[in-house]
Amino acid sequence: MKSLNELRELRETLQKEMAARNSTGKTKIIIGMGTCGIAAGARNILHAVLEEIERRKLDVLVTQTGCIGMCEKEPLLDVQLPGKERITYGNLKEDDVKRIIVEHVINGNIVSDLAIARFEEGGK
Amino acid sequence: MRELSLHILDIIQNSITASARDIELTIIEDVKSDLFLIKVFDNGRGIRGDRLRQVTDPFVTSRTTRRVGLGLSLFQEAARRCGGNLEIESTTGQGTRVTAYFKYTHIDRAPLGDIQGTLISLMALNPEIHYRYHHIYNENEFILDTEDIKKILGDIDINQIEVLSWIREFLDEGLENLYGGDSK
């Protein structure tokens, strides 16, 4: 059985690592969690994102948005690199998440065949 | 929705939109009484009386009022299809209580599904909220209260990826014990 002592140990490890992590200028990943998003598979998309973040030890902020009116294109996921425009990806499958993380989040190149919209910083 | 845990994720999103700070999820599976009960209690801003009567009507939804929408109608429809119903009580400024019940053995009752995934999603995306999850399966029970976890974590956020992984394993084990070998 997992014990809370394990959690205490994990906390100590993380506290040492936290000092090295920078909280400003993080890349943001935003998942659509409206009823439409959830019905279309947003929870699995989120878990695929979390898995990639853990596997690749990325320092990324994952947040959510509600229904933005593009229900037919759910599940939706936005990526915003610091200082760059926000890109919306749609009609996603779990396998697409890996590509978006590698090509866009890590290498900085928009995955154009999955992208459905772009917004300037401060817009939307 | 293919799983009850997705309905749960969806209606807890309503609580979050209503600025709830504390959200309590109770699931009671009582096979002997043929009952599957889901309760979501929150301390959000609540729903006005005149609105309350309309929230499960998909055609009276107002897109600017996030407290109403398709989500509750879908959940109510799912419950009614399975010999159950969905009830909402709310007090403005105090909170909302959603209770859905199903016949446990009804052929159309969706499985609970990945409830761990629903809880992890909520903690990952809305880490500031206090969640209490209480799950009863016949005589067994499992409780996870994020306050207990946050007390141990101190200044470490609950949505740190390593913490979420730990909670996922904790939930997996807890539910395995809860069901004691029975399948969900």
Coordinates of C-alpha atoms in Angstrom, one line a residue:
Chain A
M1 CA 0.0 0.0 0.0
K2 CA 1.3 3.5 -0.8
S3 CA 2.1 5.4 2.3
L4 CA 2.0 9.1 3.0
N5 CA 5.7 8.8 4.0
E6 CA 6.5 8.3 0.4
L7 CA 4.7 11.5 -0.3
R8 CA 6.9 13.2 2.3
E9 CA 10.0 11.9 0.6
L10 CA 8.7 13.1 -2.8
R11 CA 8.2 16.5 -1.3
E12 CA 11.8 16.7 -0.2
T13 CA 13.1 15.7 -3.6
L14 CA 10.8 18.2 -5.3
Q15 CA 11.9 21.0 -3.0
K16 CA 15.5 20.6 -4.1
E17 CA 14.4 20.6 -7.8
M18 CA 12.1 23.6 -7.4
A19 CA 14.9 26.0 -6.8
A20 CA 16.1 25.2 -10.3
R21 CA 12.8 25.6 -12.0
N22 CA 11.9 29.0 -13.3
S23 CA 8.2 30.0 -12.9
T24 CA 8.2 32.9 -15.4
G25 CA 8.1 32.6 -19.1
K26 CA 6.7 29.1 -19.1
T27 CA 5.1 27.5 -22.1
K28 CA 1.4 27.1 -21.7
I29 CA -0.8 24.2 -22.8
I30 CA -4.5 24.9 -22.6
I31 CA -7.1 22.2 -22.8
G32 CA -10.8 22.7 -23.7
M33 CA -12.8 21.3 -20.8
G34 CA -16.4 22.3 -21.7
T35 CA -19.1 19.7 -21.9
C36 CA -18.2 19.4 -25.6
G37 CA -14.5 18.9 -25.0
I38 CA -15.1 16.3 -22.3
A39 CA -17.6 14.4 -24.4
A40 CA -15.1 14.4 -27.3
G41 CA -12.2 13.0 -25.2
A42 CA -10.5 16.0 -23.5
R43 CA -9.6 13.9 -20.4
N44 CA -7.6 11.5 -22.5
I45 CA -5.8 14.3 -24.3
L46 CA -5.0 15.9 -20.9
H47 CA -3.5 12.6 -19.7
A48 CA -1.5 12.2 -22.8
V49 CA -0.1 15.7 -22.2
L50 CA 0.7 14.9 -18.6
E51 CA 2.5 11.7 -19.6
E52 CA 4.6 13.5 -22.2
I53 CA 5.5 16.2 -19.7
E54 CA 6.6 13.6 -17.2
R55 CA 8.5 11.4 -19.7
R56 CA 10.4 14.4 -21.1
K57 CA 10.8 16.3 -17.9
L58 CA 9.2 19.5 -19.3
D59 CA 8.5 22.6 -17.3
V60 CA 5.1 23.5 -18.8
L61 CA 2.0 25.1 -17.3
V62 CA -1.2 23.1 -18.1
T63 CA -4.5 25.0 -17.7
Q64 CA -8.0 24.8 -19.1
T65 CA -10.6 26.8 -20.9
G66 CA -14.4 26.2 -21.3
C67 CA -16.4 25.9 -24.5
I68 CA -15.1 28.4 -27.0
G69 CA -17.7 27.7 -29.6
M70 CA -15.8 25.3 -31.8
C71 CA -17.5 22.2 -30.3
E72 CA -17.3 20.3 -33.6
K73 CA -13.5 20.5 -33.5
E74 CA -13.1 19.3 -30.0
P75 CA -11.0 18.0 -28.4
L76 CA -9.0 21.2 -28.6
L77 CA -5.6 22.0 -27.2
D78 CA -3.7 25.3 -27.4
V79 CA 0.0 25.8 -27.2
Q80 CA 1.5 29.2 -26.3
L81 CA 5.3 29.5 -26.2
P82 CA 6.5 32.5 -24.2
G83 CA 6.1 35.7 -26.3
K84 CA 4.7 33.8 -29.3
E85 CA 1.2 33.6 -30.7
R86 CA -1.3 31.1 -29.3
I87 CA -2.0 28.2 -31.6
T88 CA -5.2 26.1 -31.4
Y89 CA -5.1 22.4 -32.4
G90 CA -8.3 20.6 -33.0
N91 CA -9.9 17.2 -33.8
L92 CA -7.1 15.7 -31.7
K93 CA -6.4 12.0 -31.1
E94 CA -4.1 10.9 -28.2
D95 CA -1.3 10.1 -30.7
D96 CA -1.3 13.7 -32.0
V97 CA -0.3 15.0 -28.5
K98 CA 3.2 13.5 -28.8
R99 CA 3.8 15.2 -32.1
I100 CA 2.6 18.6 -30.8
I101 CA 4.8 18.3 -27.7
V102 CA 7.9 17.3 -29.7
E103 CA 7.5 19.6 -32.7
H104 CA 5.9 22.6 -31.2
V105 CA 6.6 22.7 -27.4
I106 CA 10.1 21.4 -27.6
N107 CA 11.3 22.4 -31.1
G108 CA 9.2 25.5 -31.6
N109 CA 7.6 24.6 -34.9
I110 CA 3.8 24.8 -35.4
V111 CA 2.3 21.5 -36.5
S112 CA 0.4 23.0 -39.4
D113 CA -1.7 20.0 -40.4
L114 CA -3.3 19.9 -36.9
A115 CA -3.5 23.6 -36.3
I116 CA -7.0 25.2 -36.8
A117 CA -6.5 28.8 -35.5
R118 CA -3.9 31.2 -34.2
F119 CA -4.3 34.2 -31.9
E120 CA -1.9 37.0 -31.3
E121 CA -0.6 37.5 -27.7
G122 CA -3.3 39.3 -25.7
G123 CA -6.0 38.5 -28.2
K124 CA -8.9 36.1 -27.7
Chain B
M1 CA -20.9 10.4 -22.3
R2 CA -19.4 6.9 -22.3
E3 CA -18.6 6.9 -18.6
L4 CA -20.2 8.2 -15.5
S5 CA -16.8 9.6 -14.5
L6 CA -17.0 11.9 -17.5
H7 CA -20.4 13.3 -16.4
I8 CA -18.8 13.8 -13.0
L9 CA -15.9 15.7 -14.5
D10 CA -18.3 17.8 -16.5
I11 CA -20.6 18.8 -13.6
I12 CA -17.6 19.5 -11.3
Q13 CA -16.6 22.0 -14.0
N14 CA -19.9 23.8 -13.3
S15 CA -18.8 24.0 -9.6
I16 CA -15.5 25.4 -10.6
T17 CA -17.1 28.0 -12.9
A18 CA -19.4 28.9 -10.0
S19 CA -16.2 29.8 -8.0
A20 CA -16.5 26.9 -5.5
R21 CA -13.5 26.5 -3.2
D22 CA -14.6 23.2 -1.7
I23 CA -16.0 20.4 -3.8
E24 CA -17.2 17.1 -2.3
L25 CA -17.8 14.1 -4.5
T26 CA -19.5 11.1 -3.0
I27 CA -20.1 7.9 -4.9
I28 CA -22.2 5.1 -3.3
E29 CA -22.4 1.8 -5.0
D30 CA -24.8 -0.4 -3.1
V31 CA -25.3 -3.5 -5.1
K32 CA -27.8 -5.1 -2.7
S33 CA -30.2 -2.1 -3.0
D34 CA -29.5 -1.9 -6.7
L35 CA -28.3 1.7 -6.3
F36 CA -25.6 3.7 -7.8
L37 CA -25.5 7.2 -6.3
I38 CA -23.4 10.2 -7.2
K39 CA -23.4 13.4 -5.2
V40 CA -21.5 16.6 -6.0
F41 CA -21.7 19.3 -3.3
D42 CA -20.0 22.6 -3.7
N43 CA -19.8 26.0 -2.0
G44 CA -20.0 28.0 -5.2
R45 CA -22.2 31.0 -5.8
G46 CA -25.3 28.8 -6.2
I47 CA -28.2 29.1 -8.6
R48 CA -31.2 31.5 -8.3
G49 CA -34.6 29.8 -7.7
D50 CA -36.0 30.7 -11.1
R51 CA -32.9 29.5 -12.8
L52 CA -32.8 26.3 -10.8
R53 CA -36.0 25.0 -12.4
Q54 CA -34.4 25.5 -15.9
V55 CA -30.9 24.1 -15.5
T56 CA -31.7 20.7 -16.9
D57 CA -33.6 22.0 -19.8
P58 CA -31.2 22.1 -22.7
F59 CA -33.3 24.7 -24.6
V60 CA -33.3 27.3 -21.9
T61 CA -29.5 27.5 -21.6
S62 CA -27.8 30.8 -21.6
R63 CA -24.3 30.9 -23.0
T64 CA -23.3 33.8 -20.8
T65 CA -24.4 32.0 -17.6
R66 CA -22.0 29.2 -17.3
R67 CA -24.0 27.5 -14.5
V68 CA -26.4 26.2 -17.1
G69 CA -25.7 24.2 -20.2
L70 CA -26.0 20.8 -21.8
G71 CA -24.0 19.0 -19.1
L72 CA -26.7 18.7 -16.5
S73 CA -29.4 17.8 -19.1
L74 CA -27.2 15.0 -20.4
F75 CA -26.5 13.7 -16.9
Q76 CA -30.2 13.9 -16.0
E77 CA -31.1 12.1 -19.2
A78 CA -28.6 9.3 -18.4
A79 CA -30.0 8.9 -14.9
R80 CA -33.6 8.8 -16.1
R81 CA -32.8 6.3 -18.8
C82 CA -31.6 4.0 -16.0
G83 CA -34.6 4.1 -13.6
G84 CA -33.1 7.0 -11.7
N85 CA -33.1 10.8 -11.7
L86 CA -31.0 13.8 -11.0
E87 CA -31.9 16.4 -8.4
I88 CA -30.4 19.8 -7.8
E89 CA -30.7 21.9 -4.7
S90 CA -29.0 25.3 -4.4
T91 CA -28.9 28.3 -2.2
T92 CA -27.5 31.5 -3.6
G93 CA -24.3 32.4 -2.0
Q94 CA -23.9 29.1 -0.3
G95 CA -23.6 26.4 -2.9
T96 CA -25.2 23.7 -5.0
R97 CA -25.9 20.0 -4.4
V98 CA -26.3 17.7 -7.4
T99 CA -27.5 14.2 -6.7
A100 CA -27.8 11.6 -9.4
Y101 CA -29.0 8.1 -8.9
F102 CA -29.1 5.1 -11.2
K103 CA -30.3 1.5 -10.9
Y104 CA -27.0 -0.3 -10.4
T105 CA -27.9 -3.2 -12.6
H106 CA -29.8 -1.3 -15.3
I107 CA -28.5 -2.4 -18.8
D108 CA -28.1 1.2 -20.0
R109 CA -26.1 2.3 -17.0
A110 CA -22.7 3.5 -18.2
P111 CA -19.7 2.1 -16.2
L112 CA -18.1 4.5 -13.8
G113 CA -15.0 4.3 -15.9
D114 CA -11.8 6.1 -15.1
I115 CA -12.7 8.0 -12.0
Q116 CA -9.0 8.3 -11.1
G117 CA -8.5 10.1 -14.4
T118 CA -11.3 12.5 -13.6
L119 CA -9.9 13.3 -10.2
I120 CA -6.3 13.7 -11.6
S121 CA -7.7 16.0 -14.3
L122 CA -9.4 18.2 -11.7
M123 CA -6.3 18.4 -9.5
A124 CA -4.0 19.1 -12.5
L125 CA -6.1 21.9 -13.9
N126 CA -7.6 23.5 -10.8
P127 CA -5.1 22.7 -8.1
E128 CA -6.3 25.5 -5.8
I129 CA -9.6 23.8 -5.0
H130 CA -10.1 21.6 -2.0
Y131 CA -11.5 18.3 -3.2
R132 CA -12.9 15.6 -1.0
Y133 CA -13.6 12.2 -2.6
H134 CA -15.6 9.7 -0.7
H135 CA -16.4 6.4 -2.4
I136 CA -18.4 3.6 -0.9
Y137 CA -18.7 0.2 -2.5
N138 CA -21.0 -2.1 -0.5
E139 CA -19.3 -2.3 2.9
N140 CA -16.0 -0.8 1.8
E141 CA -15.0 2.8 1.6
F142 CA -12.2 5.0 0.3
I143 CA -11.5 8.6 1.0
L144 CA -9.1 11.1 -0.5
D145 CA -9.0 14.6 0.8
T146 CA -6.7 17.0 -1.0
E147 CA -6.2 19.0 2.3
D148 CA -4.4 16.0 3.8
I149 CA -2.1 15.8 0.8
K150 CA -1.5 19.6 0.7
K151 CA -0.6 19.5 4.4
I152 CA 2.2 17.1 3.7
L153 CA 3.3 18.9 0.5
G154 CA 3.7 22.2 2.2
D155 CA 5.0 24.7 -0.5
I156 CA 5.0 22.1 -3.2
D157 CA 2.0 22.4 -5.6
I158 CA -0.4 19.5 -5.9
N159 CA -0.3 19.8 -9.7
Q160 CA 3.4 19.1 -9.9
I161 CA 3.6 16.2 -12.3
E162 CA 5.5 13.9 -9.9
V163 CA 2.8 14.5 -7.2
L164 CA 0.0 13.8 -9.7
S165 CA 1.7 10.5 -10.6
W166 CA 1.9 9.6 -7.0
I167 CA -1.8 10.4 -6.4
R168 CA -2.7 8.4 -9.5
E169 CA -1.0 5.3 -8.0
F170 CA -2.5 6.0 -4.6
L171 CA -6.0 6.1 -6.2
D172 CA -5.4 3.0 -8.3
E173 CA -4.4 1.0 -5.2
G174 CA -7.2 2.5 -3.1
L175 CA -9.8 1.6 -5.7
E176 CA -8.4 -1.9 -6.1
N177 CA -8.8 -2.4 -2.4
L178 CA -12.3 -0.8 -2.5
Y179 CA -13.6 -3.2 -5.1
G180 CA -11.7 -6.1 -3.5
G181 CA -11.4 -8.0 -6.7
D182 CA -14.9 -7.2 -8.1
S183 CA -14.9 -5.4 -11.4
K184 CA -16.2 -1.9 -11.7

